[in-house]
Amino acid sequence: MYWAAGFASSRPCVVELGRNHSLPLGLCASEQQQSLYGYIIAFPLQDYGGIMSVLGSDSWWKKTLYITGGALLAAAAYLLHELLAIKEQELDSKDAIILHQFSRPKNGVPSLSPFCLKIETYLRMVDLPYQNYFDGKLSPQGKMPWIEYNHEQASGSEFIVDFLEEKLGVNLNKNLTPQERAVSRAVTKMVEEHLYTIAYCQWVDNLEETQKLLAMSGPLSDTLKWLLSHLNGSMVRREMYGHGIGRFSKEEVYALMEKDMRTLATLLDKKYFMGSKMSTLDATVFGHLAQAMWTLPGTRPEQLIKGELINLAMFCERMRRRFWPEWFVEVEDLYYDGDSESSSGGSPTGQLDFGLFSRTDTLDDSDGSSQSAGHSHTNSPDSDHSLFDSD
């Protein structure tokens, strides 16, 4: 007698683990996230002898065995639901920015999602205090990240930035000329729509290593990691195929990724992508390149960014030091030496999980472009002497 546990669903691509609790599967580079809605069920598999068809004629001990097996699987399903269920909390977004995003990974990187990292970095760049909420709940549009402010919601990284500019008057692009704004938007679309190949590296070609970064605990943590990573990998494959990039061979996918990274390295001829002043584009590029820099040890993206395209690594490190003072990495993790074990920096110090953040203790921007009205900053003592803060 064989038993199987599976997902029951009334909609394609969706599975729910209990009432009102969804399983978010969107750690990849796409903002089009999928939630799975349905129920975990346990069911017997019919064997070659058609044993289930003659259940009524089986002896009492066989019936007891079947029932016991089903009960055990049902208990396992319930335990899985309890491990994944997130306790609902009452949130008040009055005069407060609530940032909904995926939970922190294990290696100290703030997020495996480039879009979550983009928005949280952006909030720090414009010096807006916010409250993290790692509930995994997607927005009504099915996206992650999303924010709440004064009981209004905004989802999709581009619309979140527009929303904050309108409601709070912050604008990192105010000093850009119309031509520079056009270039910034074009590069943003290249990064968000075409540098999707980094997600391929994470969730398809380097799936086992990415799986290790998922932060889960409990008796079924390894099973849950395997399940989440493989489901997410399947969605990345499907989305990339629909996009068109996934229709090419692995070598061709990597060739496209390398062209994009070389283009970024050519554009980065100053401290930031649009010159000496920060812009929204810097948050966008950092969110994506940080994945290659710190989550893909020994891969082609890491070899490029820490080797031949070292100016991209310097940019990532500059952004990390300036806007993520609690995120530490080993010095040797900034360069690629050909050994994936040594290049990963050993055991990087874990990131402190600050729920509420305000960038009041990081380097003051001399050009004033990152400041919002009413906020003051203090200098980091070692920032002015860093190789990664120089042009």
mmCIF file of C-alpha atoms in Angstrom:
data_model
loop_
_atom_site.group_PDB
_atom_site.id
_atom_site.type_symbol
_atom_site.label_atom_id
_atom_site.label_comp_id
_atom_site.label_asym_id
_atom_site.label_seq_id
_atom_site.Cartn_x
_atom_site.Cartn_y
_atom_site.Cartn_z
ATOM 1 C CA MET A 1 0.000 0.000 0.000
ATOM 2 C CA TYR A 2 1.440 3.377 -0.989
ATOM 3 C CA TRP A 3 0.366 6.773 0.282
ATOM 4 C CA ALA A 4 1.020 10.241 -1.073
ATOM 5 C CA ALA A 5 0.608 13.771 0.218
ATOM 6 C CA GLY A 6 -0.288 16.468 -2.271
ATOM 7 C CA PHE A 7 -1.916 19.829 -2.812
ATOM 8 C CA ALA A 8 -5.576 20.280 -3.692
ATOM 9 C CA SER A 9 -6.403 23.444 -5.585
ATOM 10 C CA SER A 10 -9.274 25.068 -7.422
ATOM 11 C CA ARG A 11 -6.987 27.404 -9.362
ATOM 12 C CA PRO A 12 -3.885 26.756 -11.465
ATOM 13 C CA CYS A 13 -0.511 27.236 -9.797
ATOM 14 C CA VAL A 14 -1.977 27.848 -6.350
ATOM 15 C CA VAL A 15 -1.777 25.932 -3.064
ATOM 16 C CA GLU A 16 -2.935 27.062 0.379
ATOM 17 C CA LEU A 17 -1.656 25.699 3.628
ATOM 18 C CA GLY A 18 -4.663 26.266 5.813
ATOM 19 C CA ARG A 19 -7.343 28.911 6.030
ATOM 20 C CA ASN A 20 -6.252 32.470 5.239
ATOM 21 C CA HIS A 21 -2.561 31.565 5.133
ATOM 22 C CA SER A 22 -0.800 31.562 1.796
ATOM 23 C CA LEU A 23 2.574 30.175 0.840
ATOM 24 C CA PRO A 24 4.456 32.962 -0.983
ATOM 25 C CA LEU A 25 6.798 31.785 -3.688
ATOM 26 C CA GLY A 26 8.495 34.852 -5.036
ATOM 27 C CA LEU A 27 12.112 35.107 -4.019
ATOM 28 C CA CYS A 28 13.180 35.412 -7.613
ATOM 29 C CA ALA A 29 13.885 38.476 -9.695
ATOM 30 C CA SER A 30 10.329 38.877 -10.935
ATOM 31 C CA GLU A 31 7.785 40.992 -9.101
ATOM 32 C CA GLN A 32 4.992 38.825 -10.531
ATOM 33 C CA GLN A 33 4.761 36.576 -7.517
ATOM 34 C CA GLN A 34 2.549 33.544 -7.160
ATOM 35 C CA SER A 35 0.775 32.370 -4.031
ATOM 36 C CA LEU A 36 -0.465 28.857 -3.678
ATOM 37 C CA TYR A 37 -4.002 28.450 -2.366
ATOM 38 C CA GLY A 38 -5.658 25.143 -1.536
ATOM 39 C CA TYR A 39 -5.221 22.448 1.089
ATOM 40 C CA ILE A 40 -2.685 19.773 1.850
ATOM 41 C CA ILE A 41 -4.344 16.402 1.497
ATOM 42 C CA ALA A 42 -3.254 12.814 2.040
ATOM 43 C CA PHE A 43 -4.550 10.118 -0.264
ATOM 44 C CA PRO A 44 -3.840 6.440 -0.954
ATOM 45 C CA LEU A 45 -2.307 5.376 -4.228
ATOM 46 C CA GLN A 46 -3.983 2.431 -5.876
ATOM 47 C CA ASP A 47 -1.605 -0.498 -6.216
ATOM 48 C CA TYR A 48 -1.467 -2.945 -9.069
ATOM 49 C CA GLY A 49 -3.920 -5.259 -7.393
ATOM 50 C CA GLY A 50 -6.613 -2.609 -7.089
ATOM 51 C CA ILE A 51 -6.566 -2.882 -3.324
ATOM 52 C CA MET A 52 -8.592 0.304 -2.773
ATOM 53 C CA SER A 53 -11.374 -0.959 -5.004
ATOM 54 C CA VAL A 54 -11.904 -3.920 -2.736
ATOM 55 C CA LEU A 55 -11.422 -2.089 0.543
ATOM 56 C CA GLY A 56 -14.803 -3.234 1.734
ATOM 57 C CA SER A 57 -13.735 -6.867 1.485
ATOM 58 C CA ASP A 58 -10.427 -6.387 3.317
ATOM 59 C CA SER A 59 -9.940 -7.717 6.813
ATOM 60 C CA TRP A 60 -10.318 -5.404 9.787
ATOM 61 C CA TRP A 61 -6.566 -5.088 10.365
ATOM 62 C CA LYS A 62 -5.995 -3.884 6.814
ATOM 63 C CA LYS A 63 -8.727 -1.314 7.228
ATOM 64 C CA THR A 64 -7.110 -0.227 10.480
ATOM 65 C CA LEU A 65 -3.761 0.086 8.728
ATOM 66 C CA TYR A 66 -5.250 2.257 5.996
ATOM 67 C CA ILE A 67 -7.009 4.505 8.471
ATOM 68 C CA THR A 68 -3.912 4.813 10.652
ATOM 69 C CA GLY A 69 -1.757 5.727 7.666
ATOM 70 C CA GLY A 70 -4.220 8.395 6.607
ATOM 71 C CA ALA A 71 -4.360 9.791 10.125
ATOM 72 C CA LEU A 72 -0.569 10.029 10.291
ATOM 73 C CA LEU A 73 -0.395 11.854 6.984
ATOM 74 C CA ALA A 74 -3.174 14.178 8.060
ATOM 75 C CA ALA A 75 -1.248 14.920 11.266
ATOM 76 C CA ALA A 76 1.884 15.639 9.235
ATOM 77 C CA ALA A 77 -0.111 17.985 7.003
ATOM 78 C CA TYR A 78 -1.481 19.789 10.036
ATOM 79 C CA LEU A 79 2.025 20.144 11.489
ATOM 80 C CA LEU A 80 3.213 21.574 8.186
ATOM 81 C CA HIS A 81 0.404 24.095 8.285
ATOM 82 C CA GLU A 82 1.249 25.110 11.846
ATOM 83 C CA LEU A 83 4.898 25.606 10.931
ATOM 84 C CA LEU A 84 4.025 27.841 7.979
ATOM 85 C CA ALA A 85 1.079 29.701 9.465
ATOM 86 C CA ILE A 86 1.914 33.259 10.416
ATOM 87 C CA LYS A 87 0.193 34.792 13.377
ATOM 88 C CA GLU A 88 -1.898 37.708 12.272
ATOM 89 C CA GLN A 89 -0.987 41.029 13.842
ATOM 90 C CA GLU A 90 -2.851 44.276 13.938
ATOM 91 C CA LEU A 91 -0.918 46.955 12.038
ATOM 92 C CA ASP A 92 -1.549 50.657 12.205
ATOM 93 C CA SER A 93 -0.034 52.434 9.210
ATOM 94 C CA LYS A 94 -1.061 55.926 10.319
ATOM 95 C CA ASP A 95 1.959 58.171 9.665
ATOM 96 C CA ALA A 96 4.108 55.048 9.401
ATOM 97 C CA ILE A 97 5.500 53.123 6.442
ATOM 98 C CA ILE A 98 4.872 49.388 6.764
ATOM 99 C CA LEU A 99 7.098 47.401 4.403
ATOM 100 C CA HIS A 100 5.836 43.897 3.620
ATOM 101 C CA GLN A 101 8.536 41.598 2.303
ATOM 102 C CA PHE A 102 10.001 38.102 2.488
ATOM 103 C CA SER A 103 11.915 36.983 5.565
ATOM 104 C CA ARG A 104 15.666 37.428 5.845
ATOM 105 C CA PRO A 105 17.879 34.643 4.463
ATOM 106 C CA LYS A 106 20.500 32.943 6.603
ATOM 107 C CA ASN A 107 23.709 34.409 5.182
ATOM 108 C CA GLY A 108 23.211 38.025 6.274
ATOM 109 C CA VAL A 109 22.026 39.331 2.901
ATOM 110 C CA PRO A 110 18.860 41.385 3.551
ATOM 111 C CA SER A 111 16.792 39.610 0.887
ATOM 112 C CA LEU A 112 16.983 37.033 -1.898
ATOM 113 C CA SER A 113 14.487 39.171 -3.803
ATOM 114 C CA PRO A 114 16.154 42.009 -5.748
ATOM 115 C CA PHE A 115 12.930 44.015 -5.626
ATOM 116 C CA CYS A 116 12.592 43.754 -1.840
ATOM 117 C CA LEU A 117 16.228 44.780 -1.455
ATOM 118 C CA LYS A 118 15.697 47.642 -3.917
ATOM 119 C CA ILE A 119 12.777 49.152 -2.000
ATOM 120 C CA GLU A 120 14.317 48.753 1.457
ATOM 121 C CA THR A 121 17.553 50.339 0.202
ATOM 122 C CA TYR A 122 15.547 53.143 -1.393
ATOM 123 C CA LEU A 123 13.811 53.879 1.907
ATOM 124 C CA ARG A 124 17.202 54.179 3.561
ATOM 125 C CA MET A 125 18.558 56.369 0.766
ATOM 126 C CA VAL A 126 15.735 58.899 1.205
ATOM 127 C CA ASP A 127 15.963 58.535 4.996
ATOM 128 C CA LEU A 128 12.364 57.499 5.612
ATOM 129 C CA PRO A 129 11.754 55.454 8.794
ATOM 130 C CA TYR A 130 9.810 52.267 8.152
ATOM 131 C CA GLN A 131 8.619 49.131 9.879
ATOM 132 C CA ASN A 132 9.483 45.759 8.374
ATOM 133 C CA TYR A 133 6.752 43.133 8.351
ATOM 134 C CA PHE A 134 7.988 39.719 7.294
ATOM 135 C CA ASP A 135 4.558 38.154 6.936
ATOM 136 C CA GLY A 136 5.007 36.798 3.426
ATOM 137 C CA LYS A 137 1.555 38.096 2.546
ATOM 138 C CA LEU A 138 1.308 39.353 -1.016
ATOM 139 C CA SER A 139 -0.408 42.569 -2.016
ATOM 140 C CA PRO A 140 -3.926 42.485 -3.491
ATOM 141 C CA GLN A 141 -2.209 42.589 -6.901
ATOM 142 C CA GLY A 142 -0.179 39.507 -5.963
ATOM 143 C CA LYS A 143 3.117 41.360 -5.657
ATOM 144 C CA MET A 144 5.995 41.585 -3.208
ATOM 145 C CA PRO A 145 7.200 43.935 -1.796
ATOM 146 C CA TRP A 146 4.380 46.312 -0.996
ATOM 147 C CA ILE A 147 3.868 49.092 1.513
ATOM 148 C CA GLU A 148 1.145 50.627 3.614
ATOM 149 C CA TYR A 149 1.099 54.277 4.598
ATOM 150 C CA ASN A 150 -1.785 56.089 6.261
ATOM 151 C CA HIS A 151 -3.989 53.108 5.439
ATOM 152 C CA GLU A 152 -3.150 53.360 1.723
ATOM 153 C CA GLN A 153 -1.346 50.604 -0.149
ATOM 154 C CA ALA A 154 1.169 50.617 -2.985
ATOM 155 C CA SER A 155 2.732 47.589 -4.668
ATOM 156 C CA GLY A 156 5.238 47.120 -7.438
ATOM 157 C CA SER A 157 8.604 48.789 -6.882
ATOM 158 C CA GLU A 158 8.068 51.509 -9.488
ATOM 159 C CA PHE A 159 4.653 52.439 -8.112
ATOM 160 C CA ILE A 160 5.971 52.361 -4.535
ATOM 161 C CA VAL A 161 8.613 54.942 -5.452
ATOM 162 C CA ASP A 162 5.991 57.092 -7.222
ATOM 163 C CA PHE A 163 3.694 56.806 -4.199
ATOM 164 C CA LEU A 164 6.391 57.931 -1.749
ATOM 165 C CA GLU A 165 7.409 60.815 -3.994
ATOM 166 C CA GLU A 166 3.811 62.011 -4.146
ATOM 167 C CA LYS A 167 2.897 61.530 -0.480
ATOM 168 C CA LEU A 168 6.163 62.447 1.247
ATOM 169 C CA GLY A 169 7.920 64.679 -1.240
ATOM 170 C CA VAL A 170 11.112 62.632 -1.526
ATOM 171 C CA ASN A 171 12.853 62.435 -4.889
ATOM 172 C CA LEU A 172 16.294 61.026 -5.597
ATOM 173 C CA ASN A 173 16.047 62.053 -9.249
ATOM 174 C CA LYS A 174 15.307 65.729 -8.734
ATOM 175 C CA ASN A 175 18.788 66.789 -9.840
ATOM 176 C CA LEU A 176 18.753 64.762 -13.057
ATOM 177 C CA THR A 177 18.222 66.430 -16.414
ATOM 178 C CA PRO A 178 15.419 65.167 -18.678
ATOM 179 C CA GLN A 179 17.998 63.281 -20.749
ATOM 180 C CA GLU A 180 19.478 61.698 -17.622
ATOM 181 C CA ARG A 181 16.016 60.681 -16.444
ATOM 182 C CA ALA A 182 15.415 58.984 -19.803
ATOM 183 C CA VAL A 183 18.720 57.107 -19.561
ATOM 184 C CA SER A 184 17.948 56.123 -15.966
ATOM 185 C CA ARG A 185 14.580 54.675 -16.945
ATOM 186 C CA ALA A 186 16.049 52.782 -19.896
ATOM 187 C CA VAL A 187 18.750 51.197 -17.713
ATOM 188 C CA THR A 188 16.170 50.411 -15.027
ATOM 189 C CA LYS A 189 14.065 48.492 -17.526
ATOM 190 C CA MET A 190 17.130 46.619 -18.804
ATOM 191 C CA VAL A 191 18.012 45.564 -15.268
ATOM 192 C CA GLU A 192 14.499 44.641 -14.132
ATOM 193 C CA GLU A 193 13.291 43.018 -17.336
ATOM 194 C CA HIS A 194 16.444 41.499 -18.834
ATOM 195 C CA LEU A 195 18.917 40.903 -16.014
ATOM 196 C CA TYR A 196 16.361 38.298 -14.981
ATOM 197 C CA THR A 197 19.113 35.836 -15.815
ATOM 198 C CA ILE A 198 20.461 36.227 -12.273
ATOM 199 C CA ALA A 199 17.243 34.583 -11.082
ATOM 200 C CA TYR A 200 18.084 31.709 -13.421
ATOM 201 C CA CYS A 201 21.444 31.374 -11.675
ATOM 202 C CA GLN A 202 19.784 31.438 -8.245
ATOM 203 C CA TRP A 203 16.729 29.246 -8.699
ATOM 204 C CA VAL A 204 17.607 26.951 -11.599
ATOM 205 C CA ASP A 205 21.328 26.484 -12.094
ATOM 206 C CA ASN A 206 22.360 27.017 -8.450
ATOM 207 C CA LEU A 207 19.208 25.765 -6.734
ATOM 208 C CA GLU A 208 20.846 23.600 -4.062
ATOM 209 C CA GLU A 209 23.037 26.451 -2.798
ATOM 210 C CA THR A 210 20.127 28.902 -2.827
ATOM 211 C CA GLN A 211 18.039 26.389 -0.893
ATOM 212 C CA LYS A 212 20.585 26.488 1.932
ATOM 213 C CA LEU A 213 20.045 30.238 2.306
ATOM 214 C CA LEU A 214 16.356 29.912 3.182
ATOM 215 C CA ALA A 215 15.775 30.608 6.853
ATOM 216 C CA MET A 216 13.443 27.993 8.308
ATOM 217 C CA SER A 217 13.402 26.091 11.569
ATOM 218 C CA GLY A 218 11.535 23.157 12.987
ATOM 219 C CA PRO A 219 11.403 19.407 12.445
ATOM 220 C CA LEU A 220 10.329 19.756 8.806
ATOM 221 C CA SER A 221 12.629 22.661 7.906
ATOM 222 C CA ASP A 222 14.685 20.674 5.381
ATOM 223 C CA THR A 223 11.544 19.388 3.688
ATOM 224 C CA LEU A 224 10.039 22.874 3.546
ATOM 225 C CA LYS A 225 13.234 24.329 2.110
ATOM 226 C CA TRP A 226 13.289 21.672 -0.576
ATOM 227 C CA LEU A 227 9.621 22.229 -1.383
ATOM 228 C CA LEU A 228 9.833 26.029 -1.539
ATOM 229 C CA SER A 229 13.050 26.118 -3.548
ATOM 230 C CA HIS A 230 11.880 23.607 -6.130
ATOM 231 C CA LEU A 231 8.454 25.219 -6.526
ATOM 232 C CA ASN A 232 10.113 28.596 -6.919
ATOM 233 C CA GLY A 233 12.593 27.120 -9.390
ATOM 234 C CA SER A 234 9.740 25.710 -11.463
ATOM 235 C CA MET A 235 8.048 29.106 -11.553
ATOM 236 C CA VAL A 236 11.278 30.820 -12.610
ATOM 237 C CA ARG A 237 11.636 28.339 -15.468
ATOM 238 C CA ARG A 238 8.053 28.925 -16.558
ATOM 239 C CA GLU A 239 8.284 32.716 -16.295
ATOM 240 C CA MET A 240 11.584 32.811 -18.161
ATOM 241 C CA TYR A 241 10.124 30.645 -20.901
ATOM 242 C CA GLY A 242 7.148 32.990 -21.220
ATOM 243 C CA HIS A 243 9.492 35.971 -21.208
ATOM 244 C CA GLY A 244 11.541 34.408 -23.999
ATOM 245 C CA ILE A 245 14.946 34.172 -22.316
ATOM 246 C CA GLY A 246 14.134 30.705 -21.010
ATOM 247 C CA ARG A 247 13.837 29.365 -24.540
ATOM 248 C CA PHE A 248 17.606 29.589 -25.015
ATOM 249 C CA SER A 249 20.298 27.194 -23.871
ATOM 250 C CA LYS A 250 22.130 27.615 -20.579
ATOM 251 C CA GLU A 251 25.198 28.981 -22.384
ATOM 252 C CA GLU A 252 23.099 31.522 -24.258
ATOM 253 C CA VAL A 253 21.341 32.625 -21.056
ATOM 254 C CA TYR A 254 24.691 33.241 -19.393
ATOM 255 C CA ALA A 255 25.913 35.114 -22.465
ATOM 256 C CA LEU A 256 22.937 37.493 -22.203
ATOM 257 C CA MET A 257 23.621 38.007 -18.496
ATOM 258 C CA GLU A 258 27.280 38.794 -19.160
ATOM 259 C CA LYS A 259 26.354 41.387 -21.799
ATOM 260 C CA ASP A 260 24.049 43.140 -19.322
ATOM 261 C CA MET A 261 26.680 43.152 -16.580
ATOM 262 C CA ARG A 262 29.336 44.499 -18.938
ATOM 263 C CA THR A 263 26.932 47.236 -20.019
ATOM 264 C CA LEU A 264 26.428 48.256 -16.385
ATOM 265 C CA ALA A 265 30.173 48.226 -15.762
ATOM 266 C CA THR A 266 30.705 50.526 -18.758
ATOM 267 C CA LEU A 267 28.013 52.945 -17.563
ATOM 268 C CA LEU A 268 29.480 53.095 -14.060
ATOM 269 C CA ASP A 269 32.320 55.537 -14.667
ATOM 270 C CA LYS A 270 31.699 57.637 -11.540
ATOM 271 C CA LYS A 271 30.696 57.071 -7.939
ATOM 272 C CA TYR A 272 27.075 56.341 -8.827
ATOM 273 C CA PHE A 273 25.403 55.352 -12.071
ATOM 274 C CA MET A 274 24.135 58.820 -12.913
ATOM 275 C CA GLY A 275 27.243 60.627 -11.734
ATOM 276 C CA SER A 276 28.342 61.926 -8.350
ATOM 277 C CA LYS A 277 24.788 62.083 -7.028
ATOM 278 C CA MET A 278 22.602 59.175 -6.020
ATOM 279 C CA SER A 279 19.457 58.300 -7.930
ATOM 280 C CA THR A 280 16.735 55.689 -7.812
ATOM 281 C CA LEU A 281 18.683 53.724 -10.418
ATOM 282 C CA ASP A 282 21.380 52.987 -7.826
ATOM 283 C CA ALA A 283 18.857 51.243 -5.568
ATOM 284 C CA THR A 284 17.572 49.226 -8.530
ATOM 285 C CA VAL A 285 20.990 48.063 -9.692
ATOM 286 C CA PHE A 286 22.182 47.350 -6.147
ATOM 287 C CA GLY A 287 19.151 45.135 -5.470
ATOM 288 C CA HIS A 288 20.055 42.941 -8.444
ATOM 289 C CA LEU A 289 23.851 42.974 -8.351
ATOM 290 C CA ALA A 290 23.885 42.185 -4.628
ATOM 291 C CA GLN A 291 22.441 38.782 -5.518
ATOM 292 C CA ALA A 292 25.421 38.072 -7.775
ATOM 293 C CA MET A 293 27.817 39.562 -5.250
ATOM 294 C CA TRP A 294 26.744 37.699 -2.120
ATOM 295 C CA THR A 295 24.355 34.827 -2.916
ATOM 296 C CA LEU A 296 26.007 32.976 -5.823
ATOM 297 C CA PRO A 297 29.427 31.728 -4.672
ATOM 298 C CA GLY A 298 31.595 30.231 -7.403
ATOM 299 C CA THR A 299 29.203 31.080 -10.236
ATOM 300 C CA ARG A 300 29.866 33.019 -13.416
ATOM 301 C CA PRO A 301 28.083 36.187 -12.132
ATOM 302 C CA GLU A 302 30.252 36.217 -9.011
ATOM 303 C CA GLN A 303 33.404 35.644 -11.057
ATOM 304 C CA LEU A 304 32.551 38.619 -13.261
ATOM 305 C CA ILE A 305 31.530 41.070 -10.553
ATOM 306 C CA LYS A 306 34.444 40.274 -8.250
ATOM 307 C CA GLY A 307 36.992 39.915 -11.019
ATOM 308 C CA GLU A 308 36.929 41.602 -14.380
ATOM 309 C CA LEU A 309 34.031 43.940 -13.540
ATOM 310 C CA ILE A 310 35.435 44.972 -10.169
ATOM 311 C CA ASN A 311 33.923 48.462 -10.387
ATOM 312 C CA LEU A 312 30.503 46.836 -9.939
ATOM 313 C CA ALA A 313 31.753 45.128 -6.780
ATOM 314 C CA MET A 314 33.075 48.479 -5.521
ATOM 315 C CA PHE A 315 29.684 50.023 -6.169
ATOM 316 C CA CYS A 316 27.894 47.242 -4.261
ATOM 317 C CA GLU A 317 30.283 47.545 -1.338
ATOM 318 C CA ARG A 318 29.898 51.336 -1.314
ATOM 319 C CA MET A 319 26.120 50.988 -1.130
ATOM 320 C CA ARG A 320 26.318 48.278 1.515
ATOM 321 C CA ARG A 321 28.599 50.281 3.797
ATOM 322 C CA ARG A 322 26.614 53.450 3.430
ATOM 323 C CA PHE A 323 23.061 52.221 3.787
ATOM 324 C CA TRP A 324 23.403 48.878 5.576
ATOM 325 C CA PRO A 325 25.691 49.497 8.582
ATOM 326 C CA GLU A 326 24.395 46.364 10.331
ATOM 327 C CA TRP A 327 25.168 44.096 7.345
ATOM 328 C CA PHE A 328 28.719 42.800 7.704
ATOM 329 C CA VAL A 329 30.771 40.778 5.223
ATOM 330 C CA GLU A 330 34.272 39.372 5.342
ATOM 331 C CA VAL A 331 36.957 41.389 3.544
ATOM 332 C CA GLU A 332 37.964 38.403 1.396
ATOM 333 C CA ASP A 333 34.340 38.093 0.276
ATOM 334 C CA LEU A 334 34.807 41.185 -1.892
ATOM 335 C CA TYR A 335 37.081 39.474 -4.409
ATOM 336 C CA TYR A 336 36.965 36.286 -6.421
ATOM 337 C CA ASP A 337 40.043 34.061 -6.153
ATOM 338 C CA GLY A 338 38.747 31.046 -8.062
ATOM 339 C CA ASP A 339 37.892 29.004 -4.957
ATOM 340 C CA SER A 340 34.171 29.014 -4.218
ATOM 341 C CA GLU A 341 34.718 28.050 -0.604
ATOM 342 C CA SER A 342 37.228 30.763 0.146
ATOM 343 C CA SER A 343 35.428 33.344 -1.949
ATOM 344 C CA SER A 344 32.283 32.891 0.082
ATOM 345 C CA GLY A 345 34.049 34.415 3.056
ATOM 346 C CA GLY A 346 33.557 31.533 5.456
ATOM 347 C CA SER A 347 30.724 32.264 7.806
ATOM 348 C CA PRO A 348 29.658 35.872 7.348
ATOM 349 C CA THR A 349 28.295 37.611 10.349
ATOM 350 C CA GLY A 350 24.530 37.458 10.399
ATOM 351 C CA GLN A 351 22.550 40.609 9.849
ATOM 352 C CA LEU A 352 20.836 42.198 12.794
ATOM 353 C CA ASP A 353 17.122 42.108 12.156
ATOM 354 C CA PHE A 354 16.113 45.695 12.884
ATOM 355 C CA GLY A 355 12.361 46.056 12.642
ATOM 356 C CA LEU A 356 12.355 49.862 12.623
ATOM 357 C CA PHE A 357 15.076 51.699 10.744
ATOM 358 C CA SER A 358 16.039 55.311 10.220
ATOM 359 C CA ARG A 359 19.288 56.223 8.499
ATOM 360 C CA THR A 360 20.544 58.622 11.163
ATOM 361 C CA ASP A 361 23.936 57.060 11.743
ATOM 362 C CA THR A 362 25.229 56.642 8.203
ATOM 363 C CA LEU A 363 27.361 58.842 6.000
ATOM 364 C CA ASP A 364 25.931 62.273 5.217
ATOM 365 C CA ASP A 365 25.629 62.949 1.499
ATOM 366 C CA SER A 366 27.712 65.993 0.660
ATOM 367 C CA ASP A 367 25.474 66.920 -2.263
ATOM 368 C CA GLY A 368 22.345 66.704 -0.149
ATOM 369 C CA SER A 369 20.430 64.716 -2.718
ATOM 370 C CA SER A 370 19.505 61.910 -0.348
ATOM 371 C CA GLN A 371 18.193 64.054 2.473
ATOM 372 C CA SER A 372 14.570 64.650 3.144
ATOM 373 C CA ALA A 373 13.352 67.689 5.032
ATOM 374 C CA GLY A 374 13.611 67.638 8.764
ATOM 375 C CA HIS A 375 16.263 64.898 9.044
ATOM 376 C CA SER A 376 19.896 65.164 10.099
ATOM 377 C CA HIS A 377 22.757 62.747 9.668
ATOM 378 C CA THR A 378 26.038 61.949 11.308
ATOM 379 C CA ASN A 379 29.124 60.640 9.575
ATOM 380 C CA SER A 380 30.431 57.134 9.824
ATOM 381 C CA PRO A 381 33.971 57.365 11.186
ATOM 382 C CA ASP A 382 35.562 55.083 8.603
ATOM 383 C CA SER A 383 33.521 55.850 5.514
ATOM 384 C CA ASP A 384 35.687 58.676 4.144
ATOM 385 C CA HIS A 385 38.782 56.482 4.044
ATOM 386 C CA SER A 386 37.358 53.475 2.234
ATOM 387 C CA LEU A 387 38.551 52.398 -1.177
ATOM 388 C CA PHE A 388 34.933 51.674 -1.970
ATOM 389 C CA ASP A 389 33.871 55.258 -1.269
ATOM 390 C CA SER A 390 36.344 56.716 -3.735
ATOM 391 C CA ASP A 391 35.862 57.471 -7.397
#
